[in-house]
PDB file of C-alpha atoms in Angstrom:
ATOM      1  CA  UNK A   1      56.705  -5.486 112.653  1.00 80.00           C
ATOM      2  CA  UNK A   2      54.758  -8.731 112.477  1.00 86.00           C
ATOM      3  CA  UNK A   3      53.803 -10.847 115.133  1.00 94.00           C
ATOM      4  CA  UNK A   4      55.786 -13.799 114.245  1.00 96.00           C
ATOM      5  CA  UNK A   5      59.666 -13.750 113.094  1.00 96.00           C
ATOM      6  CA  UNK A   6      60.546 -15.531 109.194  1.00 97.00           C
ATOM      7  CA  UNK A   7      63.178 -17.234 111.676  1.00 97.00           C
ATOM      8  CA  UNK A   8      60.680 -18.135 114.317  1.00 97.00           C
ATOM      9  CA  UNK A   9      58.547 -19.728 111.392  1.00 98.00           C
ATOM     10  CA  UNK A  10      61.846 -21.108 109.365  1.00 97.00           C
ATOM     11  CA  UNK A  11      62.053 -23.228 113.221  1.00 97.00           C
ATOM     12  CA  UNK A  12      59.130 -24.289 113.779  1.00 97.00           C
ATOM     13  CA  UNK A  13      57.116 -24.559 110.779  1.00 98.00           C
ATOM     14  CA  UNK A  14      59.628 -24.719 107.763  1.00 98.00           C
ATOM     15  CA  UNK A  15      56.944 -25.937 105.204  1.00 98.00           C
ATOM     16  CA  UNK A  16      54.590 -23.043 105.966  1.00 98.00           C
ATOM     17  CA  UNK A  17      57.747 -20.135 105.002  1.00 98.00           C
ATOM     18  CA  UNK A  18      56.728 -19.517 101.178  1.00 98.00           C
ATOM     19  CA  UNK A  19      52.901 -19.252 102.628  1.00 98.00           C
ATOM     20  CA  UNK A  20      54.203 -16.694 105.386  1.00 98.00           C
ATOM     21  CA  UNK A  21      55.973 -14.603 103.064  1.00 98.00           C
ATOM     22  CA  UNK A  22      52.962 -13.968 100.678  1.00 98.00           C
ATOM     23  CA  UNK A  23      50.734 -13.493 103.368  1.00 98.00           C
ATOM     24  CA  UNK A  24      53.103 -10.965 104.107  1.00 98.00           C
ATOM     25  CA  UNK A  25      53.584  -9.572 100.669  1.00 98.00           C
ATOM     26  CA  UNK A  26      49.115  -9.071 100.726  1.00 98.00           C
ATOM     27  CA  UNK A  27      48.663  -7.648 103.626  1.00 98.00           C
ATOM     28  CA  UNK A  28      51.508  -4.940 102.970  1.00 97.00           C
ATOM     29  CA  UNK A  29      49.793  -4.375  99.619  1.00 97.00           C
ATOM     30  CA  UNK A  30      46.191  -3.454 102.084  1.00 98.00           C
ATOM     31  CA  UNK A  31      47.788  -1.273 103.926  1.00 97.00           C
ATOM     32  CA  UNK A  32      47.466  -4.025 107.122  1.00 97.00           C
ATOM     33  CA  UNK A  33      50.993  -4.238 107.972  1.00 93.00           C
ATOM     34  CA  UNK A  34      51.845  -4.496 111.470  1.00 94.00           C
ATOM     35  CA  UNK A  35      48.260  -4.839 112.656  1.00 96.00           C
ATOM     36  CA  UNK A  36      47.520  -6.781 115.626  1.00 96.00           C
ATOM     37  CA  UNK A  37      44.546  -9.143 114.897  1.00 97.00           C
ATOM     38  CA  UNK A  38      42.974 -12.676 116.300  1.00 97.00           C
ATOM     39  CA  UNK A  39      42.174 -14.826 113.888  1.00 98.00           C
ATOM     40  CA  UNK A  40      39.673 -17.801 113.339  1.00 98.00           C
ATOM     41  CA  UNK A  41      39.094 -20.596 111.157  1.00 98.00           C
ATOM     42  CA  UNK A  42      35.482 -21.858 111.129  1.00 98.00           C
ATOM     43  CA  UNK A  43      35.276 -25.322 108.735  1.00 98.00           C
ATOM     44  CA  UNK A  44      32.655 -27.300 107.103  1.00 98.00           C
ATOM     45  CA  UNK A  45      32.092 -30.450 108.473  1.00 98.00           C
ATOM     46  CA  UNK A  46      28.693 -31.091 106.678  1.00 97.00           C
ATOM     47  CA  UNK A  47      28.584 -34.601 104.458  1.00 96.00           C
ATOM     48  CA  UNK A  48      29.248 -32.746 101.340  1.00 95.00           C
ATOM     49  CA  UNK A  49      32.650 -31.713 101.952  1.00 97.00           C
ATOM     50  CA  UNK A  50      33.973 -35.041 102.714  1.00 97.00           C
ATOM     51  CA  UNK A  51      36.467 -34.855  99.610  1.00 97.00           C
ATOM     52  CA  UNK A  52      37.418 -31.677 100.552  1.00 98.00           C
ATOM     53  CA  UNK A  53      38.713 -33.396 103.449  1.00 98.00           C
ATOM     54  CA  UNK A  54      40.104 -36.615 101.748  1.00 97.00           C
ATOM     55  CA  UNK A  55      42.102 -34.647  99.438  1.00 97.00           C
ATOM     56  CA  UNK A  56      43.686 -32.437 101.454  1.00 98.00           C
ATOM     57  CA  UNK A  57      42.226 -29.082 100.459  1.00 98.00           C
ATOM     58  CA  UNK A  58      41.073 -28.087 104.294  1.00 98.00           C
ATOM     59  CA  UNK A  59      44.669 -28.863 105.780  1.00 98.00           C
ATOM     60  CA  UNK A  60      45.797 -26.869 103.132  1.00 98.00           C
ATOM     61  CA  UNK A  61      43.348 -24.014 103.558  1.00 98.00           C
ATOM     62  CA  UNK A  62      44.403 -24.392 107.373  1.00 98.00           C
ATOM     63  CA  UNK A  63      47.912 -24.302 106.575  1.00 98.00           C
ATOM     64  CA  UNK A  64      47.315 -20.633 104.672  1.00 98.00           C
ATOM     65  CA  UNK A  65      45.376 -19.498 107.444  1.00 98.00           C
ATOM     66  CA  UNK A  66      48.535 -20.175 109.819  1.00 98.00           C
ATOM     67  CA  UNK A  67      50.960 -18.521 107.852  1.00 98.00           C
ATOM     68  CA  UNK A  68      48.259 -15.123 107.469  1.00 98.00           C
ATOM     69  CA  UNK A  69      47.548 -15.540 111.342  1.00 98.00           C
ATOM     70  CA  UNK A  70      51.212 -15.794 112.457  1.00 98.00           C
ATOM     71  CA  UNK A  71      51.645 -11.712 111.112  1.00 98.00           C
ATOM     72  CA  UNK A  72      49.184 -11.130 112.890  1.00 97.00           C
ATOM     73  CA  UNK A  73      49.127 -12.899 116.721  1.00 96.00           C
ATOM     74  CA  UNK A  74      51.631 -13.714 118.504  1.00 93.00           C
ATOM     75  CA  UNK A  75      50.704 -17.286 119.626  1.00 94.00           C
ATOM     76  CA  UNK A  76      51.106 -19.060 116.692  1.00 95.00           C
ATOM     77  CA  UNK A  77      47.875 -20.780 117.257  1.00 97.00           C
ATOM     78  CA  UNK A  78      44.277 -20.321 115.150  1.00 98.00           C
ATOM     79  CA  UNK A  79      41.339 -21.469 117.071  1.00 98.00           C
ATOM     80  CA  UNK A  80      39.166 -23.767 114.383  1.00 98.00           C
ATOM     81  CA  UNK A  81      35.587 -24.857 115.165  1.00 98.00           C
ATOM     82  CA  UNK A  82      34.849 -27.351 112.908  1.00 98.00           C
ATOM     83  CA  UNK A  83      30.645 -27.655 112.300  1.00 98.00           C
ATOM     84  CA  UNK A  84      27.643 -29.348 110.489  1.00 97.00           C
ATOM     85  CA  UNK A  85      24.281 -29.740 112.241  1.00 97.00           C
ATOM     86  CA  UNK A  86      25.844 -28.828 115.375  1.00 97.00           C
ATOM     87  CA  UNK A  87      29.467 -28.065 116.632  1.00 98.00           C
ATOM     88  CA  UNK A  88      31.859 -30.741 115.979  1.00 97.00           C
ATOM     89  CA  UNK A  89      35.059 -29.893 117.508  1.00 98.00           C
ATOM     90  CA  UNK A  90      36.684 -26.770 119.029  1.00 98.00           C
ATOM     91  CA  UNK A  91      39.932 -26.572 118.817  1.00 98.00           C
ATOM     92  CA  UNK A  92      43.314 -25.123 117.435  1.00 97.00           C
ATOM     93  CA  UNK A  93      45.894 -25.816 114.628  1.00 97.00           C
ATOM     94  CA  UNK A  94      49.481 -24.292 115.657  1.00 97.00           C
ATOM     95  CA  UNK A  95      52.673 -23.632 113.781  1.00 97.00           C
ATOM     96  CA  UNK A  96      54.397 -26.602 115.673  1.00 94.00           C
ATOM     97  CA  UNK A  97      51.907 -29.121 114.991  1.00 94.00           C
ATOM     98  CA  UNK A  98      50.491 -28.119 111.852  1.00 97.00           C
ATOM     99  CA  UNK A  99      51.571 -31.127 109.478  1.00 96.00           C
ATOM    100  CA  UNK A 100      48.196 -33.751 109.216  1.00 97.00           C
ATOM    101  CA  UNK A 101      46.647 -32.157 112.244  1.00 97.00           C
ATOM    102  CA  UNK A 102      43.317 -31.872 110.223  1.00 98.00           C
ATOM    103  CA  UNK A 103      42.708 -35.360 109.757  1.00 97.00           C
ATOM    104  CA  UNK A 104      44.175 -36.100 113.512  1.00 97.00           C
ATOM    105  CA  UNK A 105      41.129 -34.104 114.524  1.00 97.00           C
ATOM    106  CA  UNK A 106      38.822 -35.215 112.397  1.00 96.00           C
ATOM    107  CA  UNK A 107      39.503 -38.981 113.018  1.00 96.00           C
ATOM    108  CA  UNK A 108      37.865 -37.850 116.426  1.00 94.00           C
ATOM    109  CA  UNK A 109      34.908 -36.344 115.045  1.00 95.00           C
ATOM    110  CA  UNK A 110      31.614 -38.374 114.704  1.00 89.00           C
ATOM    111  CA  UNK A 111      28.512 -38.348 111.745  1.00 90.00           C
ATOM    112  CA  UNK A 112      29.309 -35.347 108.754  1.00 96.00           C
ATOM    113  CA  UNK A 113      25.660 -33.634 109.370  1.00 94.00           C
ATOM    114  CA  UNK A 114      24.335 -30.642 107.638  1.00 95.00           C
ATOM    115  CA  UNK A 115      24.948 -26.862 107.664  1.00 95.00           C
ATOM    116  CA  UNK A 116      24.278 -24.888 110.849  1.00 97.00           C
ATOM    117  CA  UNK A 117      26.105 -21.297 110.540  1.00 97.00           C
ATOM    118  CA  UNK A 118      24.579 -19.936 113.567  1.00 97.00           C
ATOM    119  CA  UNK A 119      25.730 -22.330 115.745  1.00 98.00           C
ATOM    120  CA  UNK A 120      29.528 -22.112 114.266  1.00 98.00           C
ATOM    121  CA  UNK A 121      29.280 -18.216 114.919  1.00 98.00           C
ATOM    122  CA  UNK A 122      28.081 -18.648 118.429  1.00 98.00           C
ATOM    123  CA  UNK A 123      30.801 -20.219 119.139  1.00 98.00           C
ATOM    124  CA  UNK A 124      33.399 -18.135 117.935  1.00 98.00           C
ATOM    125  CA  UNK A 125      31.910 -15.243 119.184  1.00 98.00           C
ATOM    126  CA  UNK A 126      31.430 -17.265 122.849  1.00 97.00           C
ATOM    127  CA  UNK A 127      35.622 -18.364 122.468  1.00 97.00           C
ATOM    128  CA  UNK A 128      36.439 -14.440 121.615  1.00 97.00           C
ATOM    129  CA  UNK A 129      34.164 -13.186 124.451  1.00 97.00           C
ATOM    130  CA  UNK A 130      35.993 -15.879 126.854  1.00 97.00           C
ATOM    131  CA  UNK A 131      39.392 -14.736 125.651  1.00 95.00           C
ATOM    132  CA  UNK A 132      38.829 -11.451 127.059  1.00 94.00           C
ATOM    133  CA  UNK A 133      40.775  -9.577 124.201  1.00 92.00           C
ATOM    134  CA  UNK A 134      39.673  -6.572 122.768  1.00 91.00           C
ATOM    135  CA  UNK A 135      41.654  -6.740 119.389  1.00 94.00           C
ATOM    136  CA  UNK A 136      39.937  -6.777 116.532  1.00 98.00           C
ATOM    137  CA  UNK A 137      39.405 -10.534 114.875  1.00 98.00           C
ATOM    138  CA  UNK A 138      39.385 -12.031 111.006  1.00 98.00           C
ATOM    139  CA  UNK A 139      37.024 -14.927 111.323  1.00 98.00           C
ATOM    140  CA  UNK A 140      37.742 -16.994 108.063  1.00 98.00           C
ATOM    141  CA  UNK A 141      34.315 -19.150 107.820  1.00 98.00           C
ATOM    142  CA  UNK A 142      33.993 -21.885 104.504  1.00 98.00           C
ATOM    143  CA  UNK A 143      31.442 -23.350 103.509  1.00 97.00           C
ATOM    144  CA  UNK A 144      30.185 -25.695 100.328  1.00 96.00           C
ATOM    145  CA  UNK A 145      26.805 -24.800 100.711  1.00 93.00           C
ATOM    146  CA  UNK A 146      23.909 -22.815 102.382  1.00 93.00           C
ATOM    147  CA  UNK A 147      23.119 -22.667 105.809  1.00 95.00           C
ATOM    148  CA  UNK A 148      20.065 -24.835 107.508  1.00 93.00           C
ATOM    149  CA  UNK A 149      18.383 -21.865 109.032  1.00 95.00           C
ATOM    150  CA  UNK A 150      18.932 -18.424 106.902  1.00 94.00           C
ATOM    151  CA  UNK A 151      17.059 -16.407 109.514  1.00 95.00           C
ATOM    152  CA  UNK A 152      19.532 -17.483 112.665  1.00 97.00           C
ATOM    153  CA  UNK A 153      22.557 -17.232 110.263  1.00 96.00           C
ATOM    154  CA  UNK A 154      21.327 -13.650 109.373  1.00 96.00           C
ATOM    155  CA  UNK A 155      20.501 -12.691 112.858  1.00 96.00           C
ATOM    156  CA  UNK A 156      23.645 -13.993 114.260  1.00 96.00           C
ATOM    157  CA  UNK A 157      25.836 -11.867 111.523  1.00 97.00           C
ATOM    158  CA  UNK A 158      23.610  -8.800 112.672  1.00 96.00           C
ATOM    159  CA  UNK A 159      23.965  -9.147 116.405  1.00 93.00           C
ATOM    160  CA  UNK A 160      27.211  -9.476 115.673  1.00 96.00           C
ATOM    161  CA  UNK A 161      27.764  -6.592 113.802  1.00 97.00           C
ATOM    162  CA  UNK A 162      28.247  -5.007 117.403  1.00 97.00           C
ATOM    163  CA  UNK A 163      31.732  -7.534 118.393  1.00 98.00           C
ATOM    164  CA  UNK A 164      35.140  -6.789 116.823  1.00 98.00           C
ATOM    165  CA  UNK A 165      34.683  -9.611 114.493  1.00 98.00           C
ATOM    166  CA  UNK A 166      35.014  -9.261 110.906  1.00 98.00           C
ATOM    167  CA  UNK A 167      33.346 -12.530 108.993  1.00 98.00           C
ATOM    168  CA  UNK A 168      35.361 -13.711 105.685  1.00 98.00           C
ATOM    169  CA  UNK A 169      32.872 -16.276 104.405  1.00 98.00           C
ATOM    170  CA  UNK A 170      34.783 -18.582 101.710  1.00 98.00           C
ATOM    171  CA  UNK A 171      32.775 -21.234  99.501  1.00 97.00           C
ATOM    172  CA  UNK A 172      33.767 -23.986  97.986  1.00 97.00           C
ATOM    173  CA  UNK A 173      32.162 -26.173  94.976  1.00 95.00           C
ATOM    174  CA  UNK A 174      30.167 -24.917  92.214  1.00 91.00           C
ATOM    175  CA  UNK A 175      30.269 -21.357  91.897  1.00 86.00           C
ATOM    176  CA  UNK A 176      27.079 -21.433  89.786  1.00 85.00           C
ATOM    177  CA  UNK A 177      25.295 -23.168  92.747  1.00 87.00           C
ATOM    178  CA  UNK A 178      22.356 -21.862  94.102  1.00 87.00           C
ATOM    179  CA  UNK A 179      23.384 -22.539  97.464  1.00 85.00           C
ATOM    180  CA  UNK A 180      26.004 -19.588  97.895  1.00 90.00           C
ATOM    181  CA  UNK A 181      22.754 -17.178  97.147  1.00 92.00           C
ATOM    182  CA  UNK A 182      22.146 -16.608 100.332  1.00 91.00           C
ATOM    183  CA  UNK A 183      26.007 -15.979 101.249  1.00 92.00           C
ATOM    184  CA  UNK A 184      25.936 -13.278  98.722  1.00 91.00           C
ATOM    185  CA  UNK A 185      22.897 -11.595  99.967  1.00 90.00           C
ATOM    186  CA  UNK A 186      24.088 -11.902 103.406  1.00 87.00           C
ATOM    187  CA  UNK A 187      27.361  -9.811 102.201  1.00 88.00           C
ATOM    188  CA  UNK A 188      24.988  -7.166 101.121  1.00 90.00           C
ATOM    189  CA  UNK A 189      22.785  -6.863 104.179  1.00 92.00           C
ATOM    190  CA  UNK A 190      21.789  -2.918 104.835  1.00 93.00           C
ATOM    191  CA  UNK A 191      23.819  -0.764 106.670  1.00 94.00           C
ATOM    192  CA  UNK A 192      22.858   0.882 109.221  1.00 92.00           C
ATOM    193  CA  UNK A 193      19.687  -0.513 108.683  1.00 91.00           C
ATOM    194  CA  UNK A 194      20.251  -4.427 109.796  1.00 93.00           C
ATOM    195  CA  UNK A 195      23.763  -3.984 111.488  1.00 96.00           C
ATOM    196  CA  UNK A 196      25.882  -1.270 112.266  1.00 96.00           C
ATOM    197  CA  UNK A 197      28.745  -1.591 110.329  1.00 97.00           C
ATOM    198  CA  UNK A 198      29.278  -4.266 107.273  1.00 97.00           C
ATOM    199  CA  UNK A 199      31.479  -6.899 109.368  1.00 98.00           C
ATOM    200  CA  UNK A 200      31.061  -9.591 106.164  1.00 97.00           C
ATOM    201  CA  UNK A 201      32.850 -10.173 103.007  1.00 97.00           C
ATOM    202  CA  UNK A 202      31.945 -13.329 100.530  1.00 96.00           C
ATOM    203  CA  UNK A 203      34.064 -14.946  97.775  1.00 95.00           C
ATOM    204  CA  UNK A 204      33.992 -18.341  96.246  1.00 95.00           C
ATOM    205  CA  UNK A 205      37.023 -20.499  95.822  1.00 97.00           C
ATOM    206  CA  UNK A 206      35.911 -22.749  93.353  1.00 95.00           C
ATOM    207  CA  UNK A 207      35.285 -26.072  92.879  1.00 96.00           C
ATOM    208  CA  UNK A 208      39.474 -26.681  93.463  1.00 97.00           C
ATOM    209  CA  UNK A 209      40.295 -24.169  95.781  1.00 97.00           C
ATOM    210  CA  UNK A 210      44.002 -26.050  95.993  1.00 96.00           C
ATOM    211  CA  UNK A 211      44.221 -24.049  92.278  1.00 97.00           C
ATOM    212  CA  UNK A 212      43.708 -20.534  93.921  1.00 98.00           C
ATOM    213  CA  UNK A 213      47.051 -18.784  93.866  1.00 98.00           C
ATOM    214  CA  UNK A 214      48.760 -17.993  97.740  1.00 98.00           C
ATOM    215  CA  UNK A 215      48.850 -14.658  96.733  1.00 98.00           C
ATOM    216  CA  UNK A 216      45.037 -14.079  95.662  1.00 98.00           C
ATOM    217  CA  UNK A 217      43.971 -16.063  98.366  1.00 98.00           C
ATOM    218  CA  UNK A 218      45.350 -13.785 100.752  1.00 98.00           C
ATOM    219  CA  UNK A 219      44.382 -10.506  98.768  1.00 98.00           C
ATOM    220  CA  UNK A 220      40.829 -12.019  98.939  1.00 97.00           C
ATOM    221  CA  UNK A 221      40.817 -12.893 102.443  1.00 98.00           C
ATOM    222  CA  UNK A 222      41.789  -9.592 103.886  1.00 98.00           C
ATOM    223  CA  UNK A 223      40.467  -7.168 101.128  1.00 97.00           C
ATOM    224  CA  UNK A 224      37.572  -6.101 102.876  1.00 97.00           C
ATOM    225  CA  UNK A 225      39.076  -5.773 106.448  1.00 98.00           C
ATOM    226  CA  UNK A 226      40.857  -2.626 106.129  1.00 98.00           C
ATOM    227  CA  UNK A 227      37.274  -0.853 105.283  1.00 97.00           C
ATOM    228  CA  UNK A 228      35.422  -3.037 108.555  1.00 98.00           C
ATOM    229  CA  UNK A 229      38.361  -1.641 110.919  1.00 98.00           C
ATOM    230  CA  UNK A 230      37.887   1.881 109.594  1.00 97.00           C
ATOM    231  CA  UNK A 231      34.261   1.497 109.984  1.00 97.00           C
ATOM    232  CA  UNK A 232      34.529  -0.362 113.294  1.00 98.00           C
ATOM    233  CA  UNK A 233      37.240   2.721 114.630  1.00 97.00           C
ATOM    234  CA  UNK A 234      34.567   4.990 113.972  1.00 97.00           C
ATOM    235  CA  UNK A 235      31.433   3.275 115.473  1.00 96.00           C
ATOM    236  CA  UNK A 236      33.850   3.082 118.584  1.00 97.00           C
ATOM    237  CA  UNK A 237      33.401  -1.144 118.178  1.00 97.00           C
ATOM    238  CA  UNK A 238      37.382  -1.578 117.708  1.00 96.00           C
ATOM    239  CA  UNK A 239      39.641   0.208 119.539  1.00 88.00           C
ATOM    240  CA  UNK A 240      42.592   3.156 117.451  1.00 79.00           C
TER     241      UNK A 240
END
């Protein structure tokens, strides 16, 4: 049973339906269906990704993450952190008052700075540790480029490794660009060697993510998270 009713959505968020049903439709096809799971949205707020923002592709990527996050929580709500050289905003997008509430928040924001990943995770992990749930969470974490400091970013994701947080890194921009090395390596870090389970997936989006299908969004987003729950069950991290 998910989380959130078709009628409850149909009410309150009419425009986000067709999104909800796919979102559906994947995580039925990964074997995820009924699952019980917080989810994030961690955004880019470095100077590069201004026309991501001026052309609507991060409300829209917000809006997808809604209509996953409502089969999944009950609240309707996705805690964003939005971050560049250090944390922006944290806040939430919910089903009511989805509609332009990316550019409400940014309008608040000040200077687009650079890339700090470590300080984005901190947070999320510090907002998860303050909710005091013990559910298992799908951070979704995008990106156009690579992070300022590659050691904190990679110590972060391996202290992490420990929480029952499961990072989806998503890039955007030039898939050929040598900035989303480091994602890819960091996707491939040892285990058990550097963490104890593999809580990381990677895929790129593209230089229009707008032009990535609902459905293989979705199939991408939660493809690897059936294997980090088994993995997480076992180590004892995540709860049966």
């Amino acid at each position: 049973m998910t989380a959130i009713s078709l009628r409850k959505v149909e009410e309150t968020a009419p425009a986000l339906v067709s999104l909800y049903k796919t979102a559906g439709l994947s995580l039925r096809k990964h074997g995820l269906d009924g699952l019980r799971a917080a989810v994030y949205l961690v955004v880019d707020y470095s100077g590069s990704m201004r026309p991501y923002y001026d052309d609507g592709t991060v409300q829209a990527l917000a809006d997808r993450v809604l209509g996953l996050s409502a089969h999944l929580d009950d609240d309707g709500v996705v805690p964003v952190v939005f971050f560049s050289t250090d944390v922006d905003a944290v806040t939430d997008i919910s089903l009511a008052g989805h509609q332009g509430r990316v550019e409400r928040i940014v309008a608040g924001l000040g200077h687009m700075g650079r890339t700090s990943y470590h300080l984005a995770m901190d947070a999320v992990i510090d907002h998860y540790l303050d909710s005091g749930s013990t559910a298992p969470a799908l951070v979704v974490f995008q990106t156009d480029g690579g992070p300022i400091s590659r050691p904190a970013a990679e110590r972060y994701l391996c202290k992490a490794a420990k929480l029952p947080l499961f990072w989806q890194f998503v890039g955007f921009g030039d898939p050929d660009s040598k900035q989303f090395d480091f994602l890819r390596r960091l996707d491939e870090l040892p285990v058990p060697a550097r963490r104890i389970v593999d809580n990381a997936g990677f895929f790129h989006a593209g230089p229009d993510p707008r032009q990535v299908s609902d459905a293989e969004l979705y199939d991408r987003l939660v493809a690897e998270f059936p294997q980090w729950l088994a993995a997480a069950r076992a180590r004892g991290i995540v709860g049966p």
